[in-house]
Backbone as JSON Lines, residues from 0, in Angstrom:
{"i":0,"aa":"M","n":[166.44,151.85,-22.5],"ca":[165.83,150.56,-22.4],"c":[166.88,149.47,-22.32]}
{"i":1,"aa":"G","n":[168.06,149.5,-22.29],"ca":[168.97,148.37,-22.24],"c":[169.61,148.06,-23.58]}
{"i":2,"aa":"C","n":[170.48,147.07,-23.58],"ca":[171.2,146.69,-24.8],"c":[170.28,146.12,-25.85]}
{"i":3,"aa":"A","n":[170.54,146.48,-27.09],"ca":[169.74,145.96,-28.19],"c":[169.93,144.45,-28.36]}
{"i":4,"aa":"G","n":[171.07,143.94,-27.97],"ca":[171.36,142.51,-28.15],"c":[170.82,141.63,-27.04]}
{"i":5,"aa":"V","n":[170.27,142.22,-25.99],"ca":[169.78,141.44,-24.86],"c":[168.28,141.23,-25.01]}
{"i":6,"aa":"R","n":[167.86,140.0,-24.95],"ca":[166.44,139.67,-25.07],"c":[165.99,138.96,-23.8]}
{"i":7,"aa":"P","n":[164.7,139.05,-23.5],"ca":[164.2,138.3,-22.34],"c":[164.35,136.8,-22.55]}
{"i":8,"aa":"A","n":[164.43,136.08,-21.48],"ca":[164.59,134.62,-21.56],"c":[163.41,134.0,-22.3]}
{"i":9,"aa":"Q","n":[163.7,133.01,-23.1],"ca":[162.67,132.32,-23.85],"c":[161.94,131.35,-22.94]}
{"i":10,"aa":"T","n":[160.62,131.33,-23.03],"ca":[159.86,130.37,-22.24],"c":[159.44,129.17,-23.07]}
{"i":11,"aa":"E","n":[159.4,129.32,-24.4],"ca":[159.06,128.21,-25.29],"c":[160.04,128.18,-26.44]}
{"i":12,"aa":"F","n":[160.67,127.05,-26.65],"ca":[161.63,126.92,-27.74],"c":[160.94,126.45,-29.01]}
{"i":13,"aa":"T","n":[161.46,126.9,-30.13],"ca":[161.04,126.38,-31.42],"c":[161.6,124.96,-31.54]}
{"i":14,"aa":"P","n":[160.8,123.98,-31.95],"ca":[161.32,122.61,-32.04],"c":[162.6,122.5,-32.86]}
{"i":15,"aa":"S","n":[162.73,123.3,-33.91],"ca":[163.93,123.24,-34.74],"c":[164.94,124.32,-34.38]}
{"i":16,"aa":"G","n":[164.79,124.92,-33.19],"ca":[165.72,125.95,-32.74],"c":[167.1,125.39,-32.42]}
{"i":17,"aa":"C","n":[168.02,126.27,-32.19],"ca":[169.41,125.92,-31.92],"c":[169.55,124.86,-30.83]}
{"i":18,"aa":"R","n":[170.47,123.96,-31.03],"ca":[170.76,122.9,-30.06],"c":[171.12,123.48,-28.69]}
{"i":19,"aa":"W","n":[171.81,124.61,-28.66],"ca":[172.34,125.14,-27.4],"c":[171.42,126.14,-26.72]}
{"i":20,"aa":"C","n":[170.66,126.94,-27.51],"ca":[169.87,128.0,-26.88],"c":[168.41,128.02,-27.3]}
{"i":21,"aa":"G","n":[168.04,127.24,-28.31],"ca":[166.64,127.15,-28.72],"c":[166.16,128.23,-29.67]}
{"i":22,"aa":"V","n":[167.0,129.19,-30.02],"ca":[166.6,130.29,-30.9],"c":[166.51,129.78,-32.34]}
{"i":23,"aa":"A","n":[165.47,130.24,-33.05],"ca":[165.28,129.85,-34.45],"c":[166.47,130.28,-35.29]}
{"i":24,"aa":"K","n":[166.76,129.52,-36.34],"ca":[167.94,129.77,-37.17],"c":[167.94,131.18,-37.75]}
{"i":25,"aa":"H","n":[166.78,131.67,-38.24],"ca":[166.74,132.98,-38.87],"c":[166.89,134.14,-37.89]}
{"i":26,"aa":"D","n":[166.75,133.9,-36.6],"ca":[166.93,134.94,-35.57],"c":[168.24,134.81,-34.82]}
{"i":27,"aa":"H","n":[169.07,133.85,-35.15],"ca":[170.17,133.45,-34.28],"c":[171.42,134.33,-34.35]}
{"i":28,"aa":"L","n":[172.08,134.43,-35.47],"ca":[173.41,135.06,-35.6],"c":[174.36,134.39,-34.62]}
{"i":29,"aa":"Q","n":[174.87,135.15,-33.62],"ca":[175.71,134.56,-32.58],"c":[175.05,134.75,-31.24]}
{"i":30,"aa":"R","n":[175.12,133.77,-30.4],"ca":[174.53,133.83,-29.06],"c":[175.54,133.28,-28.05]}
{"i":31,"aa":"W","n":[175.26,133.59,-26.79],"ca":[176.1,133.08,-25.72],"c":[175.23,132.29,-24.76]}
{"i":32,"aa":"T","n":[175.71,131.14,-24.36],"ca":[175.1,130.36,-23.27],"c":[176.23,129.87,-22.38]}
{"i":33,"aa":"A","n":[175.91,129.6,-21.14],"ca":[176.93,129.09,-20.22],"c":[177.48,127.75,-20.7]}
{"i":34,"aa":"Q","n":[176.62,126.92,-21.27],"ca":[177.05,125.59,-21.71],"c":[177.93,125.65,-22.96]}
{"i":35,"aa":"A","n":[177.56,126.47,-23.94],"ca":[178.27,126.47,-25.23],"c":[179.13,127.71,-25.45]}
{"i":36,"aa":"G","n":[179.02,128.72,-24.59],"ca":[179.74,129.98,-24.82],"c":[179.19,130.67,-26.06]}
{"i":37,"aa":"W","n":[180.02,131.47,-26.74],"ca":[179.61,132.1,-27.99],"c":[179.51,131.02,-29.05]}
{"i":38,"aa":"H","n":[178.39,131.0,-29.76],"ca":[178.18,129.94,-30.74],"c":[177.29,130.43,-31.88]}
{"i":39,"aa":"T","n":[177.4,129.76,-33.01],"ca":[176.48,129.98,-34.11],"c":[175.38,128.93,-34.01]}
{"i":40,"aa":"W","n":[174.36,129.07,-34.83],"ca":[173.24,128.13,-34.78],"c":[173.73,126.71,-35.07]}
{"i":41,"aa":"A","n":[173.27,125.77,-34.28],"ca":[173.57,124.35,-34.48],"c":[172.25,123.59,-34.48]}
{"i":42,"aa":"P","n":[172.09,122.62,-35.36],"ca":[170.83,121.89,-35.41],"c":[170.57,121.12,-34.11]}
{"i":43,"aa":"P","n":[169.32,121.07,-33.68],"ca":[169.0,120.32,-32.46],"c":[169.07,118.82,-32.71]}
{"i":44,"aa":"T","n":[169.22,118.08,-31.64],"ca":[169.19,116.62,-31.76],"c":[167.74,116.18,-31.97]}
{"i":45,"aa":"Q","n":[167.55,114.97,-32.45],"ca":[166.19,114.44,-32.63],"c":[165.46,114.4,-31.29]}
{"i":46,"aa":"E","n":[166.17,114.07,-30.23],"ca":[165.56,114.04,-28.89],"c":[165.1,115.43,-28.46]}
{"i":47,"aa":"Q","n":[165.91,116.47,-28.74],"ca":[165.51,117.83,-28.4],"c":[164.25,118.24,-29.18]}
{"i":48,"aa":"I","n":[164.21,117.91,-30.46],"ca":[163.03,118.25,-31.27],"c":[161.79,117.59,-30.68]}
{"i":49,"aa":"K","n":[161.9,116.3,-30.35],"ca":[160.77,115.56,-29.79],"c":[160.31,116.17,-28.46]}
{"i":50,"aa":"T","n":[161.26,116.47,-27.59],"ca":[160.95,117.05,-26.29],"c":[160.29,118.41,-26.44]}
{"i":51,"aa":"R","n":[160.8,119.25,-27.32],"ca":[160.24,120.59,-27.54],"c":[158.83,120.52,-28.12]}
{"i":52,"aa":"M","n":[158.61,119.58,-29.04],"ca":[157.27,119.43,-29.63],"c":[156.27,118.97,-28.58]}
{"i":53,"aa":"R","n":[156.67,118.05,-27.72],"ca":[155.79,117.58,-26.65],"c":[155.48,118.7,-25.66]}
{"i":54,"aa":"A","n":[156.49,119.49,-25.31],"ca":[156.29,120.6,-24.37],"c":[155.35,121.64,-24.97]}
{"i":55,"aa":"R","n":[155.51,121.93,-26.24],"ca":[154.64,122.91,-26.91],"c":[153.2,122.41,-26.96]}
{"i":56,"aa":"A","n":[153.02,121.13,-27.27],"ca":[151.67,120.56,-27.31],"c":[151.02,120.58,-25.92]}
{"i":57,"aa":"A","n":[151.8,120.27,-24.89],"ca":[151.27,120.28,-23.52],"c":[150.89,121.7,-23.1]}
{"i":58,"aa":"A","n":[151.7,122.68,-23.47],"ca":[151.4,124.08,-23.13],"c":[150.13,124.54,-23.84]}
{"i":59,"aa":"R","n":[149.98,124.16,-25.08],"ca":[148.76,124.52,-25.83],"c":[147.53,123.84,-25.22]}
{"i":60,"aa":"A","n":[147.67,122.58,-24.85],"ca":[146.55,121.86,-24.25],"c":[146.16,122.49,-22.91]}
{"i":61,"aa":"A","n":[147.14,122.89,-22.13],"ca":[146.87,123.52,-20.84],"c":[146.17,124.86,-21.03]}
{"i":62,"aa":"G","n":[146.57,125.61,-22.06],"ca":[145.94,126.89,-22.34],"c":[144.53,126.74,-22.86]}
{"i":63,"aa":"A","n":[144.25,125.66,-23.56],"ca":[142.93,125.42,-24.14],"c":[141.92,125.0,-23.08]}
{"i":64,"aa":"T","n":[142.39,124.47,-21.96],"ca":[141.47,123.99,-20.92],"c":[141.12,125.07,-19.91]}
{"i":65,"aa":"R","n":[141.7,126.22,-20.04],"ca":[141.42,127.3,-19.08],"c":[140.12,127.98,-19.38]}
C-alpha cells in the first residue's frame, strides 16, 4: 500500500492546524511542504484561522443544501 508516512492531500484544514500545512497539532510530528520544507507544528495566523473557519462553514452550508 505505500509508505506509512504518506497521506492523501487534505481537502479541509483544521482552523487551528499548522501554519504551513494545516495538520492538527496532535497529528503533526514533522511534515514537509514546498514552502516550509521539513517543519514542526507552528500556530496559524489569525487570518489563516478566520479563512479556514469561513471555508469550513461554506463547505458545510453547500453540503446541507444538496
